[in-house]
mmCIF file of N, CA and C in Angstrom:
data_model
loop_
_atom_site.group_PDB
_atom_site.id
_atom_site.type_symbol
_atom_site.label_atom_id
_atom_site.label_comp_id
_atom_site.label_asym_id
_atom_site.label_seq_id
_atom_site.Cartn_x
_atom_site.Cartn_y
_atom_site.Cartn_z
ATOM 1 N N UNK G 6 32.934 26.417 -48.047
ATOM 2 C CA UNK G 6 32.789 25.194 -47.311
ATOM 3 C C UNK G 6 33.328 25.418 -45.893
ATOM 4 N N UNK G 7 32.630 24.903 -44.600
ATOM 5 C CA UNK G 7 33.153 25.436 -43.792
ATOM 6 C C UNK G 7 33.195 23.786 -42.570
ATOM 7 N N UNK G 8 34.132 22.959 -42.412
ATOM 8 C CA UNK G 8 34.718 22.045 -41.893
ATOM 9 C C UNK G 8 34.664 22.585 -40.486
ATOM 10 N N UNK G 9 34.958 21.319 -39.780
ATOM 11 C CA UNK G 9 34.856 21.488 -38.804
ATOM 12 C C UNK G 9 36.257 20.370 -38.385
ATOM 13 N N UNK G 10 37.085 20.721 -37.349
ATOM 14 C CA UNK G 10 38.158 20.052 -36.543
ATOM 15 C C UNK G 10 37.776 18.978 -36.313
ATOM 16 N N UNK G 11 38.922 17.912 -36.433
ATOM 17 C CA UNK G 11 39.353 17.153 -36.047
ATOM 18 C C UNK G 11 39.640 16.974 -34.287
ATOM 19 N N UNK G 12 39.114 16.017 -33.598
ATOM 20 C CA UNK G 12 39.050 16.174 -32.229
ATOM 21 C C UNK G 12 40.992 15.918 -31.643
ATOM 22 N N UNK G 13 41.252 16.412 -31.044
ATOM 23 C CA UNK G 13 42.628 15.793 -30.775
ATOM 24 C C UNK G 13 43.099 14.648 -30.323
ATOM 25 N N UNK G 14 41.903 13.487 -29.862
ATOM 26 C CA UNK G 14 42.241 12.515 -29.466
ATOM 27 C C UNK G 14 42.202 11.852 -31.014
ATOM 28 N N UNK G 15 41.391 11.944 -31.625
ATOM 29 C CA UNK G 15 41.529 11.078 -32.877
ATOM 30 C C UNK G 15 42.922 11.610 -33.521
ATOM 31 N N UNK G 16 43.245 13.018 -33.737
ATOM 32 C CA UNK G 16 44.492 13.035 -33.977
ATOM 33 C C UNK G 16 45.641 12.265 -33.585
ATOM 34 N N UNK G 17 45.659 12.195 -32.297
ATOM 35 C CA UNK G 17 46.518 11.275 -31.753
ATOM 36 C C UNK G 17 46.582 9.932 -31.527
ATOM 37 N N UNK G 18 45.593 9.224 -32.224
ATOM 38 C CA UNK G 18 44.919 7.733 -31.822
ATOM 39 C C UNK G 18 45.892 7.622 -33.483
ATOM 40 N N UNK G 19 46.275 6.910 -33.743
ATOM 41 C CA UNK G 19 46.773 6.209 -34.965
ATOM 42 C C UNK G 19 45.629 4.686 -34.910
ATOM 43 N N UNK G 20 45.039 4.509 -34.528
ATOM 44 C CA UNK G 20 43.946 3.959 -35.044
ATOM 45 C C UNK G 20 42.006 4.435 -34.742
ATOM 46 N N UNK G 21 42.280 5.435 -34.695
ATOM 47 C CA UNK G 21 40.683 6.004 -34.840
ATOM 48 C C UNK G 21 40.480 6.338 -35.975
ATOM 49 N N UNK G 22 39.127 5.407 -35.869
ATOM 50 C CA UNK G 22 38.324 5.684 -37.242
ATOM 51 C C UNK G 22 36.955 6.592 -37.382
ATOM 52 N N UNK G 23 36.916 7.184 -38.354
ATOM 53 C CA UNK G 23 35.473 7.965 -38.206
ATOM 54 C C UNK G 23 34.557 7.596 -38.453
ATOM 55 N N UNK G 24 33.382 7.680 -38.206
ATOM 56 C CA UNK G 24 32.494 6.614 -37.967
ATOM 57 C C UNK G 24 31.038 7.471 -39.178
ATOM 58 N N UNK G 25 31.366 9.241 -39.001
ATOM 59 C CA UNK G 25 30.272 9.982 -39.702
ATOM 60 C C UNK G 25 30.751 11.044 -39.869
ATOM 61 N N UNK G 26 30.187 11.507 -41.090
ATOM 62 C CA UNK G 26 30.597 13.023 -41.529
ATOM 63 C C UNK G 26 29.530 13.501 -42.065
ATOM 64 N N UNK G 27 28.517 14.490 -41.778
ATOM 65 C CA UNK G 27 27.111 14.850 -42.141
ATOM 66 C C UNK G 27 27.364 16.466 -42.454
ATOM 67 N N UNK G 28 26.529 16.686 -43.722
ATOM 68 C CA UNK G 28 26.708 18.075 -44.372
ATOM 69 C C UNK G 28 25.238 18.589 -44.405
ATOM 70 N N UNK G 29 25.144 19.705 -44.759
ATOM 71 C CA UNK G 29 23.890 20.138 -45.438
ATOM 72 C C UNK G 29 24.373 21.309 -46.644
ATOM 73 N N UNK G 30 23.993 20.642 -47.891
ATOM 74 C CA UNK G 30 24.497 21.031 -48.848
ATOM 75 C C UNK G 30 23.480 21.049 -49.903
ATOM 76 N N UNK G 31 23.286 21.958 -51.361
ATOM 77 C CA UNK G 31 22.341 21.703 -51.720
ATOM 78 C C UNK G 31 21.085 21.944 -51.330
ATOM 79 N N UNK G 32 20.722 21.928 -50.596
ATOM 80 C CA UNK G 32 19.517 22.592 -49.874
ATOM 81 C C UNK G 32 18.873 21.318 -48.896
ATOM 82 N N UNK G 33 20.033 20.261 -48.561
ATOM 83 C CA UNK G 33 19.910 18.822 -48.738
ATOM 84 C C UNK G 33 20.956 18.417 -47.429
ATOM 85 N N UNK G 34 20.649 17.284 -47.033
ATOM 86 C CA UNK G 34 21.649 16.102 -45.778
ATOM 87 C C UNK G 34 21.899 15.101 -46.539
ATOM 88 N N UNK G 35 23.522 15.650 -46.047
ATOM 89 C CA UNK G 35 24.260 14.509 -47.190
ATOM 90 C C UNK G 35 25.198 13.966 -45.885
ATOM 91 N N UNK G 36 24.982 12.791 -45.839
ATOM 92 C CA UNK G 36 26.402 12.515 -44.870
ATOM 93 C C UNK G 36 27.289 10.651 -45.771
ATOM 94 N N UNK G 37 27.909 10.634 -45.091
ATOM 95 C CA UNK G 37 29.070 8.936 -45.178
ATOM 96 C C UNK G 37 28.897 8.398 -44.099
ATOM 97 N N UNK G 38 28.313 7.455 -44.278
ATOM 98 C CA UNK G 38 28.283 6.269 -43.082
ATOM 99 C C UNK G 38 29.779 5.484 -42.893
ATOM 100 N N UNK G 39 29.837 4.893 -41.896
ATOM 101 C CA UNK G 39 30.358 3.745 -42.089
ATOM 102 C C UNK G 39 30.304 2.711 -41.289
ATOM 103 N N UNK G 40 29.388 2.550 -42.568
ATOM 104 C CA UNK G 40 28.291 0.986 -41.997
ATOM 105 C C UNK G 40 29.241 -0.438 -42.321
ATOM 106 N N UNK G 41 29.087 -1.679 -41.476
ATOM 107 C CA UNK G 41 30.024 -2.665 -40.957
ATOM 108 C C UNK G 41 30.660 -2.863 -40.171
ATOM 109 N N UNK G 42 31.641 -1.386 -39.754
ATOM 110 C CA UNK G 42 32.607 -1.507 -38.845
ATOM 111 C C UNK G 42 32.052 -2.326 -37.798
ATOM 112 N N UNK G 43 30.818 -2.256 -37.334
ATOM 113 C CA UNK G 43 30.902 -2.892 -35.816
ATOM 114 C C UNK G 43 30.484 -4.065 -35.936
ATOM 115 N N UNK G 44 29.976 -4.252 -37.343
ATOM 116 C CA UNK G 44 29.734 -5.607 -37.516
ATOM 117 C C UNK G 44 31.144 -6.825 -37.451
ATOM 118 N N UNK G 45 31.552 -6.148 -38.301
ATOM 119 C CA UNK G 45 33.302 -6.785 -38.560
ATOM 120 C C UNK G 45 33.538 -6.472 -37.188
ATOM 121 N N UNK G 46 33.306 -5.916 -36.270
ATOM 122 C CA UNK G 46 34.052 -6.140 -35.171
ATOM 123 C C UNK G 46 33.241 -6.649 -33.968
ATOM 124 N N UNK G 47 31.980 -7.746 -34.475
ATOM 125 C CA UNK G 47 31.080 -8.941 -33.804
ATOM 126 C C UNK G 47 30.105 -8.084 -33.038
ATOM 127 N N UNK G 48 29.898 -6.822 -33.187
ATOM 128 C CA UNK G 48 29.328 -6.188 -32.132
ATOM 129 C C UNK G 48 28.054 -5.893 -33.306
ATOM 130 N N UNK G 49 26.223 -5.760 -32.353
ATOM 131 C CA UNK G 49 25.420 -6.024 -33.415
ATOM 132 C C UNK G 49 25.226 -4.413 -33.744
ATOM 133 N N UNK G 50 25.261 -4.066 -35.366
ATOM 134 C CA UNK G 50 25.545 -3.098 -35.851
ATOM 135 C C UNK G 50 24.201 -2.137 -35.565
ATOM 136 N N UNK G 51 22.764 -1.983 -35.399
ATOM 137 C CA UNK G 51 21.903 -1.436 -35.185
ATOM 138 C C UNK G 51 22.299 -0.835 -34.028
ATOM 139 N N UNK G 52 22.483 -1.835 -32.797
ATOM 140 C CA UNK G 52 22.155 -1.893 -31.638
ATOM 141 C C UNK G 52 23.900 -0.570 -30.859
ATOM 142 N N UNK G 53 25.065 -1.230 -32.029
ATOM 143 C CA UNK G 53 26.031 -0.322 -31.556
ATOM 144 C C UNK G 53 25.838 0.951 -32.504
ATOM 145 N N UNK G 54 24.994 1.373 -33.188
ATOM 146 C CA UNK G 54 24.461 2.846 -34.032
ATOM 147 C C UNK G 54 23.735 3.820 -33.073
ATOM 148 N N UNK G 55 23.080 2.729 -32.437
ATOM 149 C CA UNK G 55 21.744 3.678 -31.188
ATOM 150 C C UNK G 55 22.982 3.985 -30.037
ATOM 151 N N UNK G 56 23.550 2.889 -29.888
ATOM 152 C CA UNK G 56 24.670 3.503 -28.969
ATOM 153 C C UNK G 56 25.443 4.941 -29.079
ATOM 154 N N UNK G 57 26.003 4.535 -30.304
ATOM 155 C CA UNK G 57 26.374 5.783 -31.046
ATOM 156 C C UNK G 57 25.919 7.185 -31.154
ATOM 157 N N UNK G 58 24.379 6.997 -31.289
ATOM 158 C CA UNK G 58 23.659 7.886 -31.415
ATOM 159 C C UNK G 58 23.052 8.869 -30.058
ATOM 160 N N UNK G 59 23.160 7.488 -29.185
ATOM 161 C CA UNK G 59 22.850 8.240 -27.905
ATOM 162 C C UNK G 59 24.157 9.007 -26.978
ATOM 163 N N UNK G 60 25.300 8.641 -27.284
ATOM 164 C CA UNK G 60 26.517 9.108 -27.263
ATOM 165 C C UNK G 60 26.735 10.650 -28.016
ATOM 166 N N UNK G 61 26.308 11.152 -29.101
ATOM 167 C CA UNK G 61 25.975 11.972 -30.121
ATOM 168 C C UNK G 61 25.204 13.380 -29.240
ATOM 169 N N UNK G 62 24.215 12.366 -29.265
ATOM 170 C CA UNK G 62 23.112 13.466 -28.349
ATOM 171 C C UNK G 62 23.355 13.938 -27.158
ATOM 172 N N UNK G 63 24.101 12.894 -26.206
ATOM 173 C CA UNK G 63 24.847 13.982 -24.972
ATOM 174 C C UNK G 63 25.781 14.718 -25.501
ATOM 175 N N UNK G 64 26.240 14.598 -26.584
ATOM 176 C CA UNK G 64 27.365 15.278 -26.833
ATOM 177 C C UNK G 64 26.856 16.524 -26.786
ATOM 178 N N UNK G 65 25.854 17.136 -27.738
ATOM 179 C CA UNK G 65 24.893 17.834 -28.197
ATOM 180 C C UNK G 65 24.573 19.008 -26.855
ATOM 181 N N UNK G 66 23.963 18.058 -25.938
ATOM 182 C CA UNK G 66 23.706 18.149 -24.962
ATOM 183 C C UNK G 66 24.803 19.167 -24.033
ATOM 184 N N UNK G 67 25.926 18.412 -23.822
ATOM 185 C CA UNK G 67 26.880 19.003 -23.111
ATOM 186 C C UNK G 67 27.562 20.258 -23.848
ATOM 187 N N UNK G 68 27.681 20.554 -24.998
ATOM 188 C CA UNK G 68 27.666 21.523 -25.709
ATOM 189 C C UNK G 68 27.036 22.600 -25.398
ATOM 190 N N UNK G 69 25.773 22.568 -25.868
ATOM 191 C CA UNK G 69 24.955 23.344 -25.714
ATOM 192 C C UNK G 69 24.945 23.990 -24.157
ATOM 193 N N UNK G 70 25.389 23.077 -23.077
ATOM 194 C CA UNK G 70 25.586 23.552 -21.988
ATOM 195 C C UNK G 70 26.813 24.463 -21.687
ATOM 196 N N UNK G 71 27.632 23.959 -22.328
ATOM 197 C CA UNK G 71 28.720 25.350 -21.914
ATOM 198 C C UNK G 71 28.667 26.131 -23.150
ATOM 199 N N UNK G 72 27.903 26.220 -23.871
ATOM 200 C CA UNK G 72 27.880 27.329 -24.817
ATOM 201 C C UNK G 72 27.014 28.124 -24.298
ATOM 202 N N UNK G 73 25.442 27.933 -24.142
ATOM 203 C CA UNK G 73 24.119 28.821 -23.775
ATOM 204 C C UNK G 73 23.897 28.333 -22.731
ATOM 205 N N UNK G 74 24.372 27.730 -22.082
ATOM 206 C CA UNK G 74 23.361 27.444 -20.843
ATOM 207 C C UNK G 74 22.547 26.594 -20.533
ATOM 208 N N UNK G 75 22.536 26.106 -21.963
ATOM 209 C CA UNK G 75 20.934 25.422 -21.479
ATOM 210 C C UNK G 75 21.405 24.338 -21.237
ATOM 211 N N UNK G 76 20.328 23.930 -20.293
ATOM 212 C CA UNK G 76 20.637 22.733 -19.456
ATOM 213 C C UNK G 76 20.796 21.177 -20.581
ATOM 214 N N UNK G 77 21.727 20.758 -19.666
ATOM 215 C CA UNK G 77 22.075 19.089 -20.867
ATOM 216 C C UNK G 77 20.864 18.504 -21.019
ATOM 217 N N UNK G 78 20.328 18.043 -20.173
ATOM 218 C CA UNK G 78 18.982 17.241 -19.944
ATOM 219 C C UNK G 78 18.134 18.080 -20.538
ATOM 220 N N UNK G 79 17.758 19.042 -20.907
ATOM 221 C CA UNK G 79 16.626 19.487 -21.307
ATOM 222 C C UNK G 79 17.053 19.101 -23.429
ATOM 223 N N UNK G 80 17.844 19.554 -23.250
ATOM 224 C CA UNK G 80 18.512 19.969 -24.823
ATOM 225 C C UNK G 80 18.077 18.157 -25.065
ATOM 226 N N UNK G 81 19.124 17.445 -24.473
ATOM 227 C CA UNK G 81 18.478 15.403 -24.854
ATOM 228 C C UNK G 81 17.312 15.576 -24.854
ATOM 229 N N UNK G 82 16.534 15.876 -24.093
ATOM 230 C CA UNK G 82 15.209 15.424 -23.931
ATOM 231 C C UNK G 82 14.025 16.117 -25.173
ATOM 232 N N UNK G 83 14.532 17.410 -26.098
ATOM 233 C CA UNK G 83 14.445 17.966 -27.073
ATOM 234 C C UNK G 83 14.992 17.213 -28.051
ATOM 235 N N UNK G 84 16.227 17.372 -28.519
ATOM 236 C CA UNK G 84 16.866 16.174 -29.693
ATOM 237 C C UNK G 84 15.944 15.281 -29.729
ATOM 238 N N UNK G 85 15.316 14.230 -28.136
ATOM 239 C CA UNK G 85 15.391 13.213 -28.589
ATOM 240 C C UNK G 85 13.644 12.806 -28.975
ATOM 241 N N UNK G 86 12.809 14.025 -28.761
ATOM 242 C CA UNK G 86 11.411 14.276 -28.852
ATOM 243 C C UNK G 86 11.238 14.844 -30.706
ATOM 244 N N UNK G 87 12.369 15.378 -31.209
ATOM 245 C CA UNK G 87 12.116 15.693 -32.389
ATOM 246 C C UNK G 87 12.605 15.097 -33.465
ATOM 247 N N UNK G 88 13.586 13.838 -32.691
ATOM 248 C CA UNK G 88 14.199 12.441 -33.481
ATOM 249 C C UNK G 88 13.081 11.570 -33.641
ATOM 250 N N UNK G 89 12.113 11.051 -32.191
ATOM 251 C CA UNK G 89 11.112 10.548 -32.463
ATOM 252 C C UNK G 89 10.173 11.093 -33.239
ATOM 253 N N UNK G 90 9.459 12.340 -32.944
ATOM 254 C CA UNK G 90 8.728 13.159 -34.232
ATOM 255 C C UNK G 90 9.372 12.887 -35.820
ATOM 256 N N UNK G 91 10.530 13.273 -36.370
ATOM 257 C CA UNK G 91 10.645 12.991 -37.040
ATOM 258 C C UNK G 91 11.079 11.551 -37.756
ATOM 259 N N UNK G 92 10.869 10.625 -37.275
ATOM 260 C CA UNK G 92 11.421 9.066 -37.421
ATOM 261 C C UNK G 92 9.561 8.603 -38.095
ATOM 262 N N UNK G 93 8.546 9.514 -37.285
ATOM 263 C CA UNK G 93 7.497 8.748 -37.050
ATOM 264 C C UNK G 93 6.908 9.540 -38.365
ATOM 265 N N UNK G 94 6.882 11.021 -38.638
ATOM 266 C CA UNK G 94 6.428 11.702 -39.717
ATOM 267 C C UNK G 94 7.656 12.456 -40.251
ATOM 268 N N UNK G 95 8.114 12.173 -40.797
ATOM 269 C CA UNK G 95 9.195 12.650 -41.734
ATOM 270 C C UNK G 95 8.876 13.785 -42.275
ATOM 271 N N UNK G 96 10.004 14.831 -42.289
ATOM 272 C CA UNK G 96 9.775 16.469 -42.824
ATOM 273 C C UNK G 96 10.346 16.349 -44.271
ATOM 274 N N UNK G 97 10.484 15.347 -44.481
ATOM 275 C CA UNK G 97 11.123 15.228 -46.013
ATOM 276 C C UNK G 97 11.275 13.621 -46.283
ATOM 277 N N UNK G 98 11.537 13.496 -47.784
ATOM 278 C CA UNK G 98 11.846 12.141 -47.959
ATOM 279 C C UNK G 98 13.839 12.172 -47.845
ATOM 280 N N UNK G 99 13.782 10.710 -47.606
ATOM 281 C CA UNK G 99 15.402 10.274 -47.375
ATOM 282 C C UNK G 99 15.729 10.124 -48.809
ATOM 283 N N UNK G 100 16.578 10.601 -49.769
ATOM 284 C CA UNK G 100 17.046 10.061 -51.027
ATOM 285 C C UNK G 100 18.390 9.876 -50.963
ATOM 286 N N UNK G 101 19.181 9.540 -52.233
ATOM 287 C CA UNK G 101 20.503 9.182 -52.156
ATOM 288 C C UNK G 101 20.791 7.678 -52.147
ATOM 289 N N UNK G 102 21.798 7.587 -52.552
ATOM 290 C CA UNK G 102 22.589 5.588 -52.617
ATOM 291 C C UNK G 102 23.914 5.845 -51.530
ATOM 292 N N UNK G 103 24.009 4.466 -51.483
ATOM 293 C CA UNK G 103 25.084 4.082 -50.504
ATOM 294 C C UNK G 103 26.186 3.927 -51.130
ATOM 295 N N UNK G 104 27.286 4.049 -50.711
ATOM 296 C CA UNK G 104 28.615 3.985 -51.447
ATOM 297 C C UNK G 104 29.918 3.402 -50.699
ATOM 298 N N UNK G 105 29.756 1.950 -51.089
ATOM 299 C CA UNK G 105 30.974 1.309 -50.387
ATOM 300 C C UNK G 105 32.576 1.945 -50.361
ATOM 301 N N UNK G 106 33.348 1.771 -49.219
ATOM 302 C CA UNK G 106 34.759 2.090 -49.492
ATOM 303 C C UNK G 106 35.133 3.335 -48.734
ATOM 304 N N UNK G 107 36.281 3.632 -48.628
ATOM 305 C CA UNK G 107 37.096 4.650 -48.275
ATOM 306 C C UNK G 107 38.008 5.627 -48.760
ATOM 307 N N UNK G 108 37.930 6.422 -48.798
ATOM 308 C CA UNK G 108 39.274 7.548 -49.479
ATOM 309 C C UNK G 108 40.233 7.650 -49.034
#
């Protein structure tokens, strides 16, 4: 199993919460949501996910830039051409249940 760090600001935040943890396991994408939080906190939960998500993808982005080079903007503009591709024709079906709660 091979984990990945903890960022140091969440280390140090005594109230950061994680929001996703995504695997590929099984031959399979397995991740934990945690769906509500932004609801419980009045903010509309779709709308703060895409946020999320587009937050994600620069991340991606800026990564990829000081790792290879490649430019941020190109790498988003990839992610976000093969998010739409796949949203619209799916390379697989989505399976799995949801599972309330925390550990």
């Amino acid at each position: 199993m091979k984990t990945l760090v903890i960022p140091p600001a969440a280390q140090r935040d005594e109230n950061s919460i994680q929001m996703l943890s995504a695997w590929i396991a099984e031959k399979g994408f397995h991740c934990t949501l945690n769906i509500g939080h932004f609801d419980v906190h009045d903010h509309n939960e779709a709308e703060a996910w895409g946020i999320y998500l587009a937050d994600l993808v620069r991340h991606i982005g800026n990564a990829r830039a000081e790792r290879r080079g490649v430019p941020a903007a190109e790498t988003v503009a990839a992610v976000v051409a093969a998010l739409s591709n796949e949203l619209d024709l799916p390379t697989s079906k989505v399976v799995g249940e949801f599972h309330v709660g925390h550990s």
